[in-house]
mmCIF file of C-alpha atoms in Angstrom:
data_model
loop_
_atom_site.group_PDB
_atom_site.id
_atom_site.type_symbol
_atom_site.label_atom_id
_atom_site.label_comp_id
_atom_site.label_asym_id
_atom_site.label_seq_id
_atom_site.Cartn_x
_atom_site.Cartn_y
_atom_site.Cartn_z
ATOM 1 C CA UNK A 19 -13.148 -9.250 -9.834
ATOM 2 C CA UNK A 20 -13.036 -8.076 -6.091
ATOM 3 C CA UNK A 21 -12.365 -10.573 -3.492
ATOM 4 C CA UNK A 22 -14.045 -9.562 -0.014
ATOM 5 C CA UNK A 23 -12.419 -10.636 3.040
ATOM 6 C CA UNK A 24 -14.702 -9.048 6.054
ATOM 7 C CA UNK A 25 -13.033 -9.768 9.607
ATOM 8 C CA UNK A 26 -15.426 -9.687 12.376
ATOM 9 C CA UNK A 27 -12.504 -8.348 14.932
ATOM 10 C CA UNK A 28 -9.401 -6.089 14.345
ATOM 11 C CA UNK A 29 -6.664 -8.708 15.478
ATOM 12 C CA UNK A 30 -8.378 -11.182 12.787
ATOM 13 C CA UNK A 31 -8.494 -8.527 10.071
ATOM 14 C CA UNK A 32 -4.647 -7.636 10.791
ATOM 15 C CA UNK A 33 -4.111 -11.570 10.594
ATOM 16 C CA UNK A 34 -6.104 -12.728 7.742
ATOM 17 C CA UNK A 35 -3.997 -9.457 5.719
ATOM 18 C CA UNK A 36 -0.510 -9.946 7.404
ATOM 19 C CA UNK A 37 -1.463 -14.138 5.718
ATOM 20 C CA UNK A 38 -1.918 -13.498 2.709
ATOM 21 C CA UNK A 39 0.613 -11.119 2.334
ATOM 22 C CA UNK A 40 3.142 -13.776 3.458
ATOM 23 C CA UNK A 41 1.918 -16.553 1.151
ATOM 24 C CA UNK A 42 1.688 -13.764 -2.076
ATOM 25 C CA UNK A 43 5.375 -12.941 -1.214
ATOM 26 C CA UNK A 44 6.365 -16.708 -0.851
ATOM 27 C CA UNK A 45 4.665 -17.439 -4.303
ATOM 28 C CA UNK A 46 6.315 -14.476 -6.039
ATOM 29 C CA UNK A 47 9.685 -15.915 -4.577
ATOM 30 C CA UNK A 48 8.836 -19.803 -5.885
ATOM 31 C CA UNK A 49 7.709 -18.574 -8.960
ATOM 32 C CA UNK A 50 9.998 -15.455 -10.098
ATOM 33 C CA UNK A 51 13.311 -16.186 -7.356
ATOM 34 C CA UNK A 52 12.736 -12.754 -5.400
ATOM 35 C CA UNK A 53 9.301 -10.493 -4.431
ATOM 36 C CA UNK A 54 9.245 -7.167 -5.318
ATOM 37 C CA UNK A 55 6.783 -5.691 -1.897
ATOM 38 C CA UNK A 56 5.353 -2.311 -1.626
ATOM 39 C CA UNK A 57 3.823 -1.388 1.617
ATOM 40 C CA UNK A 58 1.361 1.201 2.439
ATOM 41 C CA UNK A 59 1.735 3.788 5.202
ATOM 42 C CA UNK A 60 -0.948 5.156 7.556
ATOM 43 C CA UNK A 61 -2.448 3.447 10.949
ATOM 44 C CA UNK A 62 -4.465 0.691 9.660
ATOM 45 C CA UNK A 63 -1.750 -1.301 7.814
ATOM 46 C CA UNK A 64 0.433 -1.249 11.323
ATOM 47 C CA UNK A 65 -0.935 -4.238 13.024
ATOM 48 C CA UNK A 66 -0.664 -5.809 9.763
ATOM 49 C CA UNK A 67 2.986 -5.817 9.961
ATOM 50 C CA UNK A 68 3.458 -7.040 13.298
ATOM 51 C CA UNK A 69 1.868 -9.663 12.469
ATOM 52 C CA UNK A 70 3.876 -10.088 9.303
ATOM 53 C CA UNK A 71 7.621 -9.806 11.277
ATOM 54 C CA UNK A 72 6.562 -13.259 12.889
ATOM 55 C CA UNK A 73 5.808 -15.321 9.846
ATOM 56 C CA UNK A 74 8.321 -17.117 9.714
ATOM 57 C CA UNK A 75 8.138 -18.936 6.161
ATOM 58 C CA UNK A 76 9.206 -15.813 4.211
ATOM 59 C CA UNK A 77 13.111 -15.482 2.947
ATOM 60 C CA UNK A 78 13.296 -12.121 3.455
ATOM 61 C CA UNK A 79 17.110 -12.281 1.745
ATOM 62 C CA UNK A 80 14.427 -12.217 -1.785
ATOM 63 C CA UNK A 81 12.423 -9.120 -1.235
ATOM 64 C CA UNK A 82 12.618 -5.779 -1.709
ATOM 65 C CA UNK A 83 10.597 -3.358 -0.274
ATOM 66 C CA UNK A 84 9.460 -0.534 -1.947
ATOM 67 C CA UNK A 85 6.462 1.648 -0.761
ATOM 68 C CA UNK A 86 3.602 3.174 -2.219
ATOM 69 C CA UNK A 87 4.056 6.980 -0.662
ATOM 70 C CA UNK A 88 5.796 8.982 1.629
ATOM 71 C CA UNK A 89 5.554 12.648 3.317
ATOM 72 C CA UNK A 90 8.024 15.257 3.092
ATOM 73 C CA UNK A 91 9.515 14.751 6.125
ATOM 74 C CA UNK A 92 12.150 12.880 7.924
ATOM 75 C CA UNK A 93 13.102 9.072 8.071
ATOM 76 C CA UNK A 94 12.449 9.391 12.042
ATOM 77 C CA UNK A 95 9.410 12.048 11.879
ATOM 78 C CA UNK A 96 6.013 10.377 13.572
ATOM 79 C CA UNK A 97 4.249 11.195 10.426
ATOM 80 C CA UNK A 98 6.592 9.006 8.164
ATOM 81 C CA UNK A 99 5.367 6.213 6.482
ATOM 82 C CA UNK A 100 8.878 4.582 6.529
ATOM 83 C CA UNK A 101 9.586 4.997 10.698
ATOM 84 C CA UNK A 102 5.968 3.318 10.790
ATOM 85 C CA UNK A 103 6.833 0.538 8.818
ATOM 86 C CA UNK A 104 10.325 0.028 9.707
ATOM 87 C CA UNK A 105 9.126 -0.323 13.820
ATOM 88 C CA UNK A 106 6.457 -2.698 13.139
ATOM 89 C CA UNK A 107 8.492 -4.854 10.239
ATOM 90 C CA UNK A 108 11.615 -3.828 8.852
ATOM 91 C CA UNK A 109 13.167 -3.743 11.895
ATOM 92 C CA UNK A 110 12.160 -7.487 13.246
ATOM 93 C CA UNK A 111 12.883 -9.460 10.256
ATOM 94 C CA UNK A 112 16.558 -9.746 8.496
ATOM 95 C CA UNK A 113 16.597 -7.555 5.523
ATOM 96 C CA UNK A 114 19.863 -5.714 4.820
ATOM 97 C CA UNK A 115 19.237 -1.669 4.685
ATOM 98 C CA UNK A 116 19.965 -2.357 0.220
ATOM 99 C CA UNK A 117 16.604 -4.470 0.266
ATOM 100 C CA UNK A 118 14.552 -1.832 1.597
ATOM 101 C CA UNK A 119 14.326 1.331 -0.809
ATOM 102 C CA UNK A 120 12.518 4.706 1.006
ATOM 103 C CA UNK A 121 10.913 7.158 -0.997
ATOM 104 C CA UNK A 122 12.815 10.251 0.003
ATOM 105 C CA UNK A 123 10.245 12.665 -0.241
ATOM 106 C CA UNK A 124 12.209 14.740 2.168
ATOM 107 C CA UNK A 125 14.556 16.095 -0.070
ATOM 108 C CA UNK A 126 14.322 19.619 -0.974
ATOM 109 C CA UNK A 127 14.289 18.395 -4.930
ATOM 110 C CA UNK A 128 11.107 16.659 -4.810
ATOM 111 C CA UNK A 129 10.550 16.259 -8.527
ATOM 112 C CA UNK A 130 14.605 14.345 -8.733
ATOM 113 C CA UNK A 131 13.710 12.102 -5.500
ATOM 114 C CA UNK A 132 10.540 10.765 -7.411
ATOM 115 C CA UNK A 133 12.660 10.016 -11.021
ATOM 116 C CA UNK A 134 15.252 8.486 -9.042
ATOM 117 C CA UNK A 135 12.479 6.288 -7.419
ATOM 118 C CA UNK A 136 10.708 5.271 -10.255
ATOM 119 C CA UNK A 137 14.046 4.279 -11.890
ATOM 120 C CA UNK A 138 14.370 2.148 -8.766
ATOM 121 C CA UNK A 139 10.973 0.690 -9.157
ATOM 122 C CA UNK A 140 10.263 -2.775 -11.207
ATOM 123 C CA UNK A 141 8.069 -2.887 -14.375
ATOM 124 C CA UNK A 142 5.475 -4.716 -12.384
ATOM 125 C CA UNK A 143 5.525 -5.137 -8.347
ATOM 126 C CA UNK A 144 4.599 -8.022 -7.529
ATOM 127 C CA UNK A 145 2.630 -7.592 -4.226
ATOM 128 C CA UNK A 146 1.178 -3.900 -3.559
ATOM 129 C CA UNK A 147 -0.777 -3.382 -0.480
ATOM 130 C CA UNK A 148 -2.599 -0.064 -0.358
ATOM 131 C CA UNK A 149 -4.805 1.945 2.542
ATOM 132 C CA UNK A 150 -7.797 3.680 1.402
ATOM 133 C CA UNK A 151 -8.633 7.316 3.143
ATOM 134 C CA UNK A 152 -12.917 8.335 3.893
ATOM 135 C CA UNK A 153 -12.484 10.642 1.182
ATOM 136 C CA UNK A 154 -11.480 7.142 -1.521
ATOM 137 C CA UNK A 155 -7.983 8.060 -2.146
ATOM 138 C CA UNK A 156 -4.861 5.604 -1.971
ATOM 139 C CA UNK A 157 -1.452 5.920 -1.418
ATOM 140 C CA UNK A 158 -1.423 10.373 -1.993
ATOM 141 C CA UNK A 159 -3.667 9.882 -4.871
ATOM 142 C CA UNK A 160 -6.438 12.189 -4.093
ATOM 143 C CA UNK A 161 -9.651 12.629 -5.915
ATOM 144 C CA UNK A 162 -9.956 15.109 -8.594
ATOM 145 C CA UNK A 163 -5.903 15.174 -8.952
ATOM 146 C CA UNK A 164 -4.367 15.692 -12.533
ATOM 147 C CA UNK A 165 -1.960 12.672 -10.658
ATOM 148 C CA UNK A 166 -4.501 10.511 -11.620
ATOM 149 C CA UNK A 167 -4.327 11.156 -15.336
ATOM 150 C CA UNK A 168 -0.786 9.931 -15.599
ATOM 151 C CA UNK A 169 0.128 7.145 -18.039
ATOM 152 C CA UNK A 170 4.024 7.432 -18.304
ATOM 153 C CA UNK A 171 5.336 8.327 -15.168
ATOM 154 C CA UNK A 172 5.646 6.307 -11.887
ATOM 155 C CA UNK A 173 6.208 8.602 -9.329
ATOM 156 C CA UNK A 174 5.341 12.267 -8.727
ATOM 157 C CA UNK A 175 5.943 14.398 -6.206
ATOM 158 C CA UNK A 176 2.010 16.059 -5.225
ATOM 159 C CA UNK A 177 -0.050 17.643 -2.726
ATOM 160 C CA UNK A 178 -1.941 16.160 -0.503
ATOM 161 C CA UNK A 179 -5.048 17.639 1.169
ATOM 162 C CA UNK A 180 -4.005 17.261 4.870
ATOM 163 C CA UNK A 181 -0.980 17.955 6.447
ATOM 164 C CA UNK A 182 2.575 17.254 5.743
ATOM 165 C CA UNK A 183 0.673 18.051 2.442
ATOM 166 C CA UNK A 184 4.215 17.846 0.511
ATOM 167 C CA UNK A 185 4.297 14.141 -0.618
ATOM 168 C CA UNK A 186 5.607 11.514 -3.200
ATOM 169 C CA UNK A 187 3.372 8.866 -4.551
ATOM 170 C CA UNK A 188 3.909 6.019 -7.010
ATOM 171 C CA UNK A 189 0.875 6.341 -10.032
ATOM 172 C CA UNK A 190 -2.053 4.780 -11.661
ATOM 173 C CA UNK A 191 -0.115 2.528 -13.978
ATOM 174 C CA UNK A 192 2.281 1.002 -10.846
ATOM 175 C CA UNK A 193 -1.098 0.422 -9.673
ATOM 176 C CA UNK A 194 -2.834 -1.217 -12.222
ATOM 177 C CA UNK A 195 0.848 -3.140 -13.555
ATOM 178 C CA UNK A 196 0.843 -4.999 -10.344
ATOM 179 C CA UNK A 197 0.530 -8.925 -10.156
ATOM 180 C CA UNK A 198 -1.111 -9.001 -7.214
ATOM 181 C CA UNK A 199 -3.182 -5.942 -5.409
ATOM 182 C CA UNK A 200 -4.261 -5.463 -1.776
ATOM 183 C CA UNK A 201 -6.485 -2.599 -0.124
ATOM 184 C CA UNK A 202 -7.318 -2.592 3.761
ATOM 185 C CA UNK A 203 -9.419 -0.649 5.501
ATOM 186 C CA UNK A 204 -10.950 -0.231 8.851
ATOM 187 C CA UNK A 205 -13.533 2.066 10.390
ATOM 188 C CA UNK A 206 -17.214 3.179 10.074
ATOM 189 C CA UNK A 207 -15.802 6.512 8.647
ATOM 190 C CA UNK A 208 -14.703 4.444 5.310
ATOM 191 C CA UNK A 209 -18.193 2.340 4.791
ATOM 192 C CA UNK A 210 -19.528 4.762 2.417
ATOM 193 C CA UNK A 211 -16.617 5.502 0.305
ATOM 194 C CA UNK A 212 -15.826 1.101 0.225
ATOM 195 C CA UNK A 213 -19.231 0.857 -0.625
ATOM 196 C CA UNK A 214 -18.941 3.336 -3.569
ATOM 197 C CA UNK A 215 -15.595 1.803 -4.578
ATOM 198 C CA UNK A 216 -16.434 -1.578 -4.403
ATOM 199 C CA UNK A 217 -19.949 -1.777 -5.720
ATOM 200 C CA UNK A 218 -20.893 1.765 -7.577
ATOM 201 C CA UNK A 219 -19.816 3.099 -10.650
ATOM 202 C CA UNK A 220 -16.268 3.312 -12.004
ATOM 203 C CA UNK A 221 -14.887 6.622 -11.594
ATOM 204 C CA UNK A 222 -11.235 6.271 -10.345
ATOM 205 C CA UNK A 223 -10.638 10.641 -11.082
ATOM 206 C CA UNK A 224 -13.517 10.794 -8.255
ATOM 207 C CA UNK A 225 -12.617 7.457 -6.278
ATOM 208 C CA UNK A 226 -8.872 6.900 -6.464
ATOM 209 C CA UNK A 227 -8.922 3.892 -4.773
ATOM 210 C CA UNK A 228 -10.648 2.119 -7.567
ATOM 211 C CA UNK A 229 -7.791 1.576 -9.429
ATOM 212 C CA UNK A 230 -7.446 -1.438 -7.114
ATOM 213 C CA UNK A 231 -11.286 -2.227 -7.265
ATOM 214 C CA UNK A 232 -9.864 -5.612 -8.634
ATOM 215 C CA UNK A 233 -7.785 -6.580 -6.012
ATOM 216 C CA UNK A 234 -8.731 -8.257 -2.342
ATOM 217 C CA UNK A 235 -9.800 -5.976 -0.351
ATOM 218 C CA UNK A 236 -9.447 -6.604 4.032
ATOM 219 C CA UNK A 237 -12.196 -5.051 6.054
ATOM 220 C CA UNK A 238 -13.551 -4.927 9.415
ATOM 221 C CA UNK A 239 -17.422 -5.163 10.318
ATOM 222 C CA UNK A 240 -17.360 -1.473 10.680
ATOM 223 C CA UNK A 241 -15.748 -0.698 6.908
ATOM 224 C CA UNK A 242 -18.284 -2.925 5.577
ATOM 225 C CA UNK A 243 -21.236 -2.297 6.974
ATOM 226 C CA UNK A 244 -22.872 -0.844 3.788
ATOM 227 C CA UNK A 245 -21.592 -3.309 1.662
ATOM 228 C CA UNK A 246 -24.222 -5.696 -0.288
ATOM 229 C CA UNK A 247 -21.950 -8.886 -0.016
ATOM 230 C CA UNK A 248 -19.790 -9.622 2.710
ATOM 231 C CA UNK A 249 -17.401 -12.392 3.499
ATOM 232 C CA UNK A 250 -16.288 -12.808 7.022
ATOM 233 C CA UNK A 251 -13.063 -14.251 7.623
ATOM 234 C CA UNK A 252 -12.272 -17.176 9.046
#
């Protein structure tokens, strides 16, 4: 069942995410001795992080970071999901450069970069936190993409439908594997498409970001404005 968290400002939707992410990773860590963490890339997630880097409850010596999709392009390109995440988090919080594992969509053997990956990647995650694009897809799982059929594989190299358009991205069964599930998403430009994923019809091949439709799910006002129930964080 969805869990709706609707934040009436962006510095409370960025806190009410970066909090639960820090008390899913401490749990994992009680429960299991280590987290296994996959972050998401794009603009919406940054603040998120920030706020993240000063909780300072986490042992960051037990996690490893994975993420959930990267461009073809270099560690210190301003389209890479890893430079993003690494200036907001990685690089204010004491993880050792083994913790952290980058999907190195870069290399010119795409398709060997994503098996080494997925050999890198645990059976189940146990915190995944995922954006969600106007057009419903997650991580570079885009609608209508034979990607979305896979059952065996973890990680495929695809292409995405804006540029760098030469990607990696983990797959439906990481998704759906993982103990615990995140989505945020901010922006009038994303109400229908939450709307659809949240309350219409399952159809992941159409609405990608369905395959976390069970998870809890971090919008602003804006995001959720044609949503029938809302929840507005406190």
């Amino acid at each position: 069942m969805t869990e709706l968290i609707v934040a009436a400002q962006p510095a409370e939707l960025a806190r009410a995410a970066a909090e639960w992410l820090g008390l899913e990773v401490t749990r994992a860590i009680t429960e299991r001795g280590s987290c296994s963490l996959a972050l998401a890339g794009g603009r919406t997630p940054e603040p998120v992080y920030r706020e993240l880097a000063a909780e300072s409850s986490i042992d960051w010596k037990r996690v490893e970071v994975f993420f959930g999709d990267e461009r073809a392009v270099p560690p210190d390109h301003p389209e890479s999901n890893y430079r993003m995440v690494r200036l907001a988090l990685l690089s204010r919080v004491p993880l050792s450069p083994g913790q952290v594992h980058r999907m190195e969509a870069d290399r010119p053997d795409r398709e060997a970069a994503a098996r080494e990956y997925e050999r890198l990647l645990p059976s189940r995650l146990d915190v995944l936190l995922l954006g969600m694009g106007p057009d419903g897809h997650t991580a570079s799982l885009f609608p209508g993409s034979s990607t979305l059929d896979e059952r065996h594989r973890l990680v495929l190299p695809v292409t995405g439908a804006k540029a760098p358009v030469e990607r990696l991205t983990i797959t439906p069964p990481v998704i759906e594997a993982a103990r615990k599930v995140a989505v945020i998403a901010a922006g009038e430009d994303k109400a229908a498409m939450v709307a659809r994923a949240i309350e219409g019809p399952v159809a992941p091949k159409a609405v990608p970001v369905q395959l976390a439709r069970r998870g809890v799910w971090f919008l602003d006002r804006a995001a959720a404005t044609r949503l029938a129930a809302r929840r507005v964080a406190t």
